[in-house]
Short mmCIF file of N, CA, C and O in Angstrom, two decimals:
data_model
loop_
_atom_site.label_atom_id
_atom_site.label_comp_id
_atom_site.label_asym_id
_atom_site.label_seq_id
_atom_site.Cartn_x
_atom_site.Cartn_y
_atom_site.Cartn_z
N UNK A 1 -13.43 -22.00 3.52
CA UNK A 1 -12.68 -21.78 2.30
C UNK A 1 -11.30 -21.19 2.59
O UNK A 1 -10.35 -21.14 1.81
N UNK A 2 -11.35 -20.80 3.69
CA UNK A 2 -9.76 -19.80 4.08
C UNK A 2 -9.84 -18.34 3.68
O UNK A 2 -10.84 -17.74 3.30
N UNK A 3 -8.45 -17.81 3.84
CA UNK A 3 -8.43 -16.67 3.73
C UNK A 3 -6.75 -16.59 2.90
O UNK A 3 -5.75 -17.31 3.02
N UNK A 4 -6.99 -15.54 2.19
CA UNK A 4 -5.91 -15.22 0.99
C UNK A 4 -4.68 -14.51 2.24
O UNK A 4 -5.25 -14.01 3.22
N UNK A 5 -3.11 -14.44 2.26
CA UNK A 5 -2.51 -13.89 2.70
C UNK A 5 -1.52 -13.21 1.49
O UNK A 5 -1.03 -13.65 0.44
N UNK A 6 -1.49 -12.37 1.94
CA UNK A 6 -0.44 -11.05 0.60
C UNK A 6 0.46 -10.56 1.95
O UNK A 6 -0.10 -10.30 3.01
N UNK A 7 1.95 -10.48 1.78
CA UNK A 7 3.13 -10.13 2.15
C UNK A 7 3.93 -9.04 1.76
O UNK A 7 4.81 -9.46 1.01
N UNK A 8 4.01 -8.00 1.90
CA UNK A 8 4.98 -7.12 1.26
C UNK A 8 6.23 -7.28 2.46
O UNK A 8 5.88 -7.34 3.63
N UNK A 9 7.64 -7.35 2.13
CA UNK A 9 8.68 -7.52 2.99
C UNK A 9 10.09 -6.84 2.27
O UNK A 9 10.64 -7.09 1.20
N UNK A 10 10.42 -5.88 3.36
CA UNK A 10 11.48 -5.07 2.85
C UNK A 10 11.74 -3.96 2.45
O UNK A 10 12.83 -3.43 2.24
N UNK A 11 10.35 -3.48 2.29
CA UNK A 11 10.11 -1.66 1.86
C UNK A 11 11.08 -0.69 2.22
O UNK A 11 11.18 -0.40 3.41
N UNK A 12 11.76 -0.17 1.44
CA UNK A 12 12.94 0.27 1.83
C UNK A 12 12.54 2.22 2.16
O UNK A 12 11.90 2.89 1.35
N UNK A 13 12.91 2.59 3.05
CA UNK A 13 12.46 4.34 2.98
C UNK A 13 12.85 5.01 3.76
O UNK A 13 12.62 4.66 4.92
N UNK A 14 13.65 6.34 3.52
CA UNK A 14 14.32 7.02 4.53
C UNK A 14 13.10 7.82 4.90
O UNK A 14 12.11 8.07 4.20
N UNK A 15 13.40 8.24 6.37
CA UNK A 15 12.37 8.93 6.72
C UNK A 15 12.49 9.57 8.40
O UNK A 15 13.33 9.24 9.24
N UNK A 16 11.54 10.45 8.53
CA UNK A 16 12.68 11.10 9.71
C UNK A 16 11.27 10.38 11.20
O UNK A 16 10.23 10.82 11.70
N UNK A 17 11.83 9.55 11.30
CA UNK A 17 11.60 9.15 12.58
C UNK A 17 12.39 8.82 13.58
O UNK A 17 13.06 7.80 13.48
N UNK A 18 12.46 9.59 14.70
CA UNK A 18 12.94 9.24 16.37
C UNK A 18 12.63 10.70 17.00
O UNK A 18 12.05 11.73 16.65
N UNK A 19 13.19 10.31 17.90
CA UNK A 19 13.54 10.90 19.58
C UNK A 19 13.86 12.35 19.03
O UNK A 19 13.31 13.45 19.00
N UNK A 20 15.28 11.65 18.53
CA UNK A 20 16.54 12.84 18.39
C UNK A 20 15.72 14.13 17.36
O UNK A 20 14.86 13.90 16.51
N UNK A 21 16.24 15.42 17.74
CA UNK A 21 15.97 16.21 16.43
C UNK A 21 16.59 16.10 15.44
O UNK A 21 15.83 16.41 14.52
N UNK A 22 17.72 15.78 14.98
CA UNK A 22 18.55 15.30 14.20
C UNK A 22 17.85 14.32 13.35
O UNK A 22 17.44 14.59 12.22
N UNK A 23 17.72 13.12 13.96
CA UNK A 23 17.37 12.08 13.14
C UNK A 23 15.47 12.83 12.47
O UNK A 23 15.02 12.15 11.54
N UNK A 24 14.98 13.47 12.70
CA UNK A 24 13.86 14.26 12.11
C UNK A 24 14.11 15.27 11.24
O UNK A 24 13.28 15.66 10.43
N UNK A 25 15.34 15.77 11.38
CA UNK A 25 15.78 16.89 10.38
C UNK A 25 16.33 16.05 9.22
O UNK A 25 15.82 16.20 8.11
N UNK A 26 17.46 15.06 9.40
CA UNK A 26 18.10 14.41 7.87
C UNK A 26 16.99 13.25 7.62
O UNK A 26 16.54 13.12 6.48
N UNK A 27 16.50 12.32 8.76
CA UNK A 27 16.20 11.22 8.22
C UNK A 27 17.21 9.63 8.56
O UNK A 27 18.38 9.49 8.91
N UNK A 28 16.37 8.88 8.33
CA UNK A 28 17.37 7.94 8.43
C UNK A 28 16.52 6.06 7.84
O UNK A 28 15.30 5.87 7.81
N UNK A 29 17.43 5.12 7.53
CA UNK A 29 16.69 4.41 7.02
C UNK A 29 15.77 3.14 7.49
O UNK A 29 16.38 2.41 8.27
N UNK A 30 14.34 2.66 7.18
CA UNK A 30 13.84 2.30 7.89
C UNK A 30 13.70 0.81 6.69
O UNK A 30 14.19 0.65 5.57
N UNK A 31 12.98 0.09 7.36
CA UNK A 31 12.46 -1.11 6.43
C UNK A 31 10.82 -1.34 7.15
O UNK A 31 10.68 -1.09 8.34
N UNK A 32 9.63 -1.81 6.33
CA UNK A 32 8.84 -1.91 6.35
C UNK A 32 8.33 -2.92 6.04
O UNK A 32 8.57 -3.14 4.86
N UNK A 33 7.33 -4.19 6.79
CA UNK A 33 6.73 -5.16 6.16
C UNK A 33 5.70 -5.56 6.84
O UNK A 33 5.60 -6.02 7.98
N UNK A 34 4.68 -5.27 5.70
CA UNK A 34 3.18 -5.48 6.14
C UNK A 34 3.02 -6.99 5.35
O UNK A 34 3.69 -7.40 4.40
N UNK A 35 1.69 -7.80 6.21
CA UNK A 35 1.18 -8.97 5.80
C UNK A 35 -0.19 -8.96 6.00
O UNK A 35 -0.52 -8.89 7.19
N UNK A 36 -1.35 -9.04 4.94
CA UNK A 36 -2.50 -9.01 5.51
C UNK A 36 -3.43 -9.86 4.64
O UNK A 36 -3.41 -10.26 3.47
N UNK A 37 -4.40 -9.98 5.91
CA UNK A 37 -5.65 -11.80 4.79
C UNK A 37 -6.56 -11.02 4.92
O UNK A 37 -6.83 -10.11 5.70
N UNK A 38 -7.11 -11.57 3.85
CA UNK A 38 -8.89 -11.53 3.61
C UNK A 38 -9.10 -12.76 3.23
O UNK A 38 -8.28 -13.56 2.79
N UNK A 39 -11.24 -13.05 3.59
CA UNK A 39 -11.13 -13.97 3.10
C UNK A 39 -11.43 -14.11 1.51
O UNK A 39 -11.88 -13.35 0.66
N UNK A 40 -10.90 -15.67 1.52
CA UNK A 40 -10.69 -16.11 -0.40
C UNK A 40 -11.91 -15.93 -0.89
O UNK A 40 -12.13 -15.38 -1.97
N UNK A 41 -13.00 -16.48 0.05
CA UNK A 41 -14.70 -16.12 -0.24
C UNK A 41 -15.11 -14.99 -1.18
O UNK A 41 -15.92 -14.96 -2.11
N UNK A 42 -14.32 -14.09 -0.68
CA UNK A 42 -14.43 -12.16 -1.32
C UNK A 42 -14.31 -12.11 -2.57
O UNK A 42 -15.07 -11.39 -3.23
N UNK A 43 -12.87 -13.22 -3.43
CA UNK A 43 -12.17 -13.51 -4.22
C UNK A 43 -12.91 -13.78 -5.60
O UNK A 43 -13.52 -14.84 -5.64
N UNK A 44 -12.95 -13.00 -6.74
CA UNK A 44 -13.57 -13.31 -7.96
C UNK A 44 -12.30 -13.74 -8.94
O UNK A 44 -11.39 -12.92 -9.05
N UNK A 45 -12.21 -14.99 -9.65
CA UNK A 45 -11.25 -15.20 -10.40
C UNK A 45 -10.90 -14.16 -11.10
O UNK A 45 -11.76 -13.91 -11.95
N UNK A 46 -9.92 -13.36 -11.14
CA UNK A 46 -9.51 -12.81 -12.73
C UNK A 46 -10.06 -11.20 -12.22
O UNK A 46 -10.13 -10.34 -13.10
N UNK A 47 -10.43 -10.84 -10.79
CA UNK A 47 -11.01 -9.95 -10.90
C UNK A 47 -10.72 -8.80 -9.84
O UNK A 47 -11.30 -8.64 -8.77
N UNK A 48 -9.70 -8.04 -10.39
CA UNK A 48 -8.76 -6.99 -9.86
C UNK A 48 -9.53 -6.07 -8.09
O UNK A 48 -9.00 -5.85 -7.00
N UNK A 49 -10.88 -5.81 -8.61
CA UNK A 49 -11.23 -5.57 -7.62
C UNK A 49 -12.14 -6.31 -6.38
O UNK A 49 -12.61 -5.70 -5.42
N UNK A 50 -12.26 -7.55 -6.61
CA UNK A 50 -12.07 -7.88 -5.90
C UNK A 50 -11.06 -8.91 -4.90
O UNK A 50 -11.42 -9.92 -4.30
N UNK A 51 -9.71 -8.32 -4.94
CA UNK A 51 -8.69 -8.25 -4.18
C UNK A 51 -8.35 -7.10 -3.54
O UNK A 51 -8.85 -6.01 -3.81
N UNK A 52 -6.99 -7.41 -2.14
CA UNK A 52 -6.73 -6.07 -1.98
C UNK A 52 -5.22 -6.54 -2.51
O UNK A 52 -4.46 -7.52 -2.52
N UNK A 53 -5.32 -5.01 -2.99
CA UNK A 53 -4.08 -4.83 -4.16
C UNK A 53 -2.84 -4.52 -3.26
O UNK A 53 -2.84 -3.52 -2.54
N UNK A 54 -1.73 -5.42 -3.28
CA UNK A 54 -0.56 -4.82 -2.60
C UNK A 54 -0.07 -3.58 -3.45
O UNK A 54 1.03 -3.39 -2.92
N UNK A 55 -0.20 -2.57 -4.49
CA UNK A 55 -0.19 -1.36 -4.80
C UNK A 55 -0.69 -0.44 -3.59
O UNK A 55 0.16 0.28 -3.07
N UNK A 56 -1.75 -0.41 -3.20
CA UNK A 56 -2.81 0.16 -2.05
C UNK A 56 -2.35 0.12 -1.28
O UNK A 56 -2.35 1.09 -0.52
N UNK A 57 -1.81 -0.79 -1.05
CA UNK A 57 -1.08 -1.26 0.45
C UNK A 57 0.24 -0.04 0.51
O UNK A 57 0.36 1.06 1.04
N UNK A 58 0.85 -0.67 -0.11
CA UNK A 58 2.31 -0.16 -0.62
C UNK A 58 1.88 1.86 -0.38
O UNK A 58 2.33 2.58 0.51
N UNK A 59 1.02 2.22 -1.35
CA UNK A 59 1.16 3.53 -1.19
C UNK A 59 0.49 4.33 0.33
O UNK A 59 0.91 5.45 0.63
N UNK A 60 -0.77 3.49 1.39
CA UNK A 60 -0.97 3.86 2.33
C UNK A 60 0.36 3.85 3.46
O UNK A 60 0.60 4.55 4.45
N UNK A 61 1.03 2.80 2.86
CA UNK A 61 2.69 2.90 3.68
C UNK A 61 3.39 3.78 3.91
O UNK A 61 3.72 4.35 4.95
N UNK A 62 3.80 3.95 2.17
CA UNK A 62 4.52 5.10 1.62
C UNK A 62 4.32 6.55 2.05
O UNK A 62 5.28 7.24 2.39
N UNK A 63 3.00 7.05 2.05
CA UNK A 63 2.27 8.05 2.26
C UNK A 63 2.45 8.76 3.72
O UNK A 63 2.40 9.95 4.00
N UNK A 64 2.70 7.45 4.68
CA UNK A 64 3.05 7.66 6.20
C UNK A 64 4.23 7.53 6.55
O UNK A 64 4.72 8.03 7.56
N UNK A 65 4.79 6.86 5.77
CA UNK A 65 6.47 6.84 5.72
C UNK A 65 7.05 8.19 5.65
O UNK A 65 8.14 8.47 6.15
N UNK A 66 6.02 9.32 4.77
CA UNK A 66 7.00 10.84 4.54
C UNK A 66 6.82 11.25 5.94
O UNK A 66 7.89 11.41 6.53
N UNK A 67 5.68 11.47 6.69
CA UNK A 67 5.46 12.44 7.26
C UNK A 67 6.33 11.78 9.20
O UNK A 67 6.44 10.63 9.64
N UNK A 68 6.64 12.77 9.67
CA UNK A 68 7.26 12.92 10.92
C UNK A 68 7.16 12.45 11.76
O UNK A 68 6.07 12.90 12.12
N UNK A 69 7.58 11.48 12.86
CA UNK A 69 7.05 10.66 13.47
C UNK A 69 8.21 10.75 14.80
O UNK A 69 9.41 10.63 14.55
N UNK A 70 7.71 10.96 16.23
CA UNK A 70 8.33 10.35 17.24
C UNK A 70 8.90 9.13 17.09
O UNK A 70 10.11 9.08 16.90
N UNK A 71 8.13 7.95 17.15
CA UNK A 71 8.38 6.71 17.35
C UNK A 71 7.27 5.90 16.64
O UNK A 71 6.11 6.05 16.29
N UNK A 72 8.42 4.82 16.62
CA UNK A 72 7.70 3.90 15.75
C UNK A 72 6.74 3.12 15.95
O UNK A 72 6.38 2.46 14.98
N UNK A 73 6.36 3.01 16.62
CA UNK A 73 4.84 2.50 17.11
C UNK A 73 3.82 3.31 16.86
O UNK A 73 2.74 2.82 16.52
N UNK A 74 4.04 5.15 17.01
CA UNK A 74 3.14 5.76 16.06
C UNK A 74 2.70 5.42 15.02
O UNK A 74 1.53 5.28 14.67
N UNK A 75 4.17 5.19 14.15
CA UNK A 75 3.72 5.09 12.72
C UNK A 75 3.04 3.68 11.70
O UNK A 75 2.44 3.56 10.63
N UNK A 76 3.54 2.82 12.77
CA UNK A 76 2.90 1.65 12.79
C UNK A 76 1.29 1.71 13.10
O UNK A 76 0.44 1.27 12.32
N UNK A 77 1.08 2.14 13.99
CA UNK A 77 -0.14 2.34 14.33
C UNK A 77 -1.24 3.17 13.05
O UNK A 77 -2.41 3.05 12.67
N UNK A 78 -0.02 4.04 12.69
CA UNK A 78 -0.82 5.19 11.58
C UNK A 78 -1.30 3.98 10.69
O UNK A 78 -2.50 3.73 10.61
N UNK A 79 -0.06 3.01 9.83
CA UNK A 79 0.07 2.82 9.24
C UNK A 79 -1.22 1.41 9.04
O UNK A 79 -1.90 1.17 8.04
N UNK A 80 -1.22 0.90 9.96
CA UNK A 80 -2.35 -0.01 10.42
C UNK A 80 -3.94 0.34 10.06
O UNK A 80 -4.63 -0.14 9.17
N UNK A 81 -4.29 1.31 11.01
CA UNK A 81 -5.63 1.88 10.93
C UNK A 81 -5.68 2.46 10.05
O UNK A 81 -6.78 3.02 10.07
N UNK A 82 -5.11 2.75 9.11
CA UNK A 82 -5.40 3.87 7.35
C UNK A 82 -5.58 2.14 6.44
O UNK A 82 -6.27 1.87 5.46
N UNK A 83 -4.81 1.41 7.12
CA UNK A 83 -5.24 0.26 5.90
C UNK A 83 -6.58 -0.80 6.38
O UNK A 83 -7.11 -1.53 5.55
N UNK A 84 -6.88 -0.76 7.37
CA UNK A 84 -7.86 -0.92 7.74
C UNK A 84 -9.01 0.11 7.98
O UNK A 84 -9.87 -0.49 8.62
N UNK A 85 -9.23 0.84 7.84
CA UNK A 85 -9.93 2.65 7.46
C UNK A 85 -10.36 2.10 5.94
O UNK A 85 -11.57 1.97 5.74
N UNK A 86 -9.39 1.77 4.82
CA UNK A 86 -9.81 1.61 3.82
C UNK A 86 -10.32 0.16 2.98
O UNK A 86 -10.98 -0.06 1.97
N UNK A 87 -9.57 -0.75 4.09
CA UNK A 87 -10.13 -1.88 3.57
C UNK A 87 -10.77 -2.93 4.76
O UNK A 87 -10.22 -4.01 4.97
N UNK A 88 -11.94 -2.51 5.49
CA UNK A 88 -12.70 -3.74 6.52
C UNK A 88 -12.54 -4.66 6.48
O UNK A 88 -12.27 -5.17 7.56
N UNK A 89 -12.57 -5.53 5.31
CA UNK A 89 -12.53 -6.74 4.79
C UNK A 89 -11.16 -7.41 5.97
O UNK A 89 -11.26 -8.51 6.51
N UNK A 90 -10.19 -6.66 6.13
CA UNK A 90 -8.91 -7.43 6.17
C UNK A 90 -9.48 -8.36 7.39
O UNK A 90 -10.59 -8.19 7.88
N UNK A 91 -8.84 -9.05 7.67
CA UNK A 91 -9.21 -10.52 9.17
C UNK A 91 -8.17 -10.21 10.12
O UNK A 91 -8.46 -9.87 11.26
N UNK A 92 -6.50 -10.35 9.55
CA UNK A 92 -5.84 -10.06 10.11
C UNK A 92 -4.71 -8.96 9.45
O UNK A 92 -4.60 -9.03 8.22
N UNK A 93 -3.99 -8.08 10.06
CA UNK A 93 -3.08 -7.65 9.60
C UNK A 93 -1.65 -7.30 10.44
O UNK A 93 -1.74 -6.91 11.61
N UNK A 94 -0.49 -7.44 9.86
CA UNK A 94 1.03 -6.62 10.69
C UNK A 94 1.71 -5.80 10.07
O UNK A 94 2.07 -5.96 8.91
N UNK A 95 2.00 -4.74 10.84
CA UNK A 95 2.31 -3.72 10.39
C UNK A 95 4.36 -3.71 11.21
O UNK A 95 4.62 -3.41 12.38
N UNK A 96 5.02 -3.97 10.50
CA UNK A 96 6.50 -4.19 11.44
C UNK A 96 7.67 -2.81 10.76
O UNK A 96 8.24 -2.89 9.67
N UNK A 97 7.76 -1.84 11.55
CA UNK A 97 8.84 -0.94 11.31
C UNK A 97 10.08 -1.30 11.77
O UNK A 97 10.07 -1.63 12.95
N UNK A 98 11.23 -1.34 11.18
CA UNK A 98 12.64 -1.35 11.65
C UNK A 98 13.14 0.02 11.48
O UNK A 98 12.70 0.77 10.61
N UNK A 99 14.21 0.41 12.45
CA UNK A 99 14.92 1.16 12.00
C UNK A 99 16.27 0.75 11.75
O UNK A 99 16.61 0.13 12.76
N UNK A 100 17.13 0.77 11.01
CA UNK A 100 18.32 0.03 10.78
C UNK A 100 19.47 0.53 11.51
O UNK A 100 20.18 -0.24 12.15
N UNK A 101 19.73 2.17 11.43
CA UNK A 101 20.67 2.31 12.55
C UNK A 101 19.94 3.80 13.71
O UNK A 101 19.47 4.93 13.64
N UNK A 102 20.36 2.56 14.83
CA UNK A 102 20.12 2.75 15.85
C UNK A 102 20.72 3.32 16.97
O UNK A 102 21.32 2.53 17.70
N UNK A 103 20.70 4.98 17.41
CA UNK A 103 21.46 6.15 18.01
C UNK A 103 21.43 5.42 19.30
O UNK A 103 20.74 6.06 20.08
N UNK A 104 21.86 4.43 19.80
CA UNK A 104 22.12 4.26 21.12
C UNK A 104 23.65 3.74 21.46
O UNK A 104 24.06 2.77 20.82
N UNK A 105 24.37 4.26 22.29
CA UNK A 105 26.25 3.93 22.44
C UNK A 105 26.32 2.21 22.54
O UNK A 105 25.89 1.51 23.45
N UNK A 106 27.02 1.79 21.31
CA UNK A 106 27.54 0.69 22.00
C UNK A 106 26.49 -0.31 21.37
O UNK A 106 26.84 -1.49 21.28
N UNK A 107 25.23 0.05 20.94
CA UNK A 107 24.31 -0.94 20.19
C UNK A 107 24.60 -1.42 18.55
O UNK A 107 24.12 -0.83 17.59
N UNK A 108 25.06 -2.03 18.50
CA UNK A 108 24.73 -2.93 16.81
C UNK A 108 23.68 -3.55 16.32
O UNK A 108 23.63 -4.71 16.71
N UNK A 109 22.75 -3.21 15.56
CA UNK A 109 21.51 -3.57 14.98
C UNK A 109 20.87 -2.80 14.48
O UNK A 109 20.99 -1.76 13.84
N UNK A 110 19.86 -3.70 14.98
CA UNK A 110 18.26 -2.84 14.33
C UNK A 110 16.93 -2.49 15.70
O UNK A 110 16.90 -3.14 16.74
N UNK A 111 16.51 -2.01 15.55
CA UNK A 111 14.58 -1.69 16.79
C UNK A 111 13.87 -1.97 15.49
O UNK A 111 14.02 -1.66 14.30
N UNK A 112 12.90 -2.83 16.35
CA UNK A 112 11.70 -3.03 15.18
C UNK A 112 10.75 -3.41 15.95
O UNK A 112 10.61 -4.33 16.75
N UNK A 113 9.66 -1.97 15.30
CA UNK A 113 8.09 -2.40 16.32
C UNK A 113 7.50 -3.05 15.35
O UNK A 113 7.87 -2.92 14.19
N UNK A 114 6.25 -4.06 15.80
CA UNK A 114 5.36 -4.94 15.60
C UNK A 114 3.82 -4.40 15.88
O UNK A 114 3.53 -4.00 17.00
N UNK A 115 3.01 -4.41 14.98
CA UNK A 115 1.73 -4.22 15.17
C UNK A 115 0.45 -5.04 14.52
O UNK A 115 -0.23 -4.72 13.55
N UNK A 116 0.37 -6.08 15.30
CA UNK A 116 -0.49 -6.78 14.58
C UNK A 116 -2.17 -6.85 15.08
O UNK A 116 -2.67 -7.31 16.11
N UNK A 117 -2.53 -6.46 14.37
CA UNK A 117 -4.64 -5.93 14.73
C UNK A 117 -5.33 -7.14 13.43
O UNK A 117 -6.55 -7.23 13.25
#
């Protein structure tokens, strides 16, 4: 029958992750985008719970987004196993942090870890 895929892309959130103490004291801005399946099997027409709600999603994000983080693969990681902690069901999931600006001389871009379980 397959499996349902839900996308959240772009989550916007300052938040104090890196290295630097600085960037942990003000903060700085990150982007967030999780993608995760279950299968459609699970799926009751018309029937809220049985889906997983990108709300749920969104706030296990959010929730790890405040708190302090070395690096982003931590928080990816956090951010992974709390949504899988609460929902087994999932088959696959990715968990992708960017940070948009990036304290290294001479670099233009973005770092963005990938975590897909």
């Amino acid at each position: 029958m397959g499996d349902f895929k839900i996308e959240l892309k772009g989550l916007r959130f300052i938040a104090r992750i890196g290295v630097g103490e600085q960037e942990r004291l003000v903060g700085n801005e990150f982007i967030v985008d999780v993608s995760y399946s279950f299968p459609a099997n699970h799926f009751v027409k018309e029937k809220l719970e049985s889906t997983i709600s990108y709300a749920d999603i969104y706030d296990i994000t959010s929730n790890k987004m405040k708190e302090k983080w070395l690096l982003l693969e931590s928080v990816a990681k956090a951010i992974s196993d709390d949504i899988h902690l609460k929902f087994p069901i999932i088959n696959s999931l990715s968990v992708s942090v960017t940070k948009t600006s990036v304290p290294v001389d001479g670099m233009d871009g973005t770092a963005t870890v990938t975590l897909e379980s």
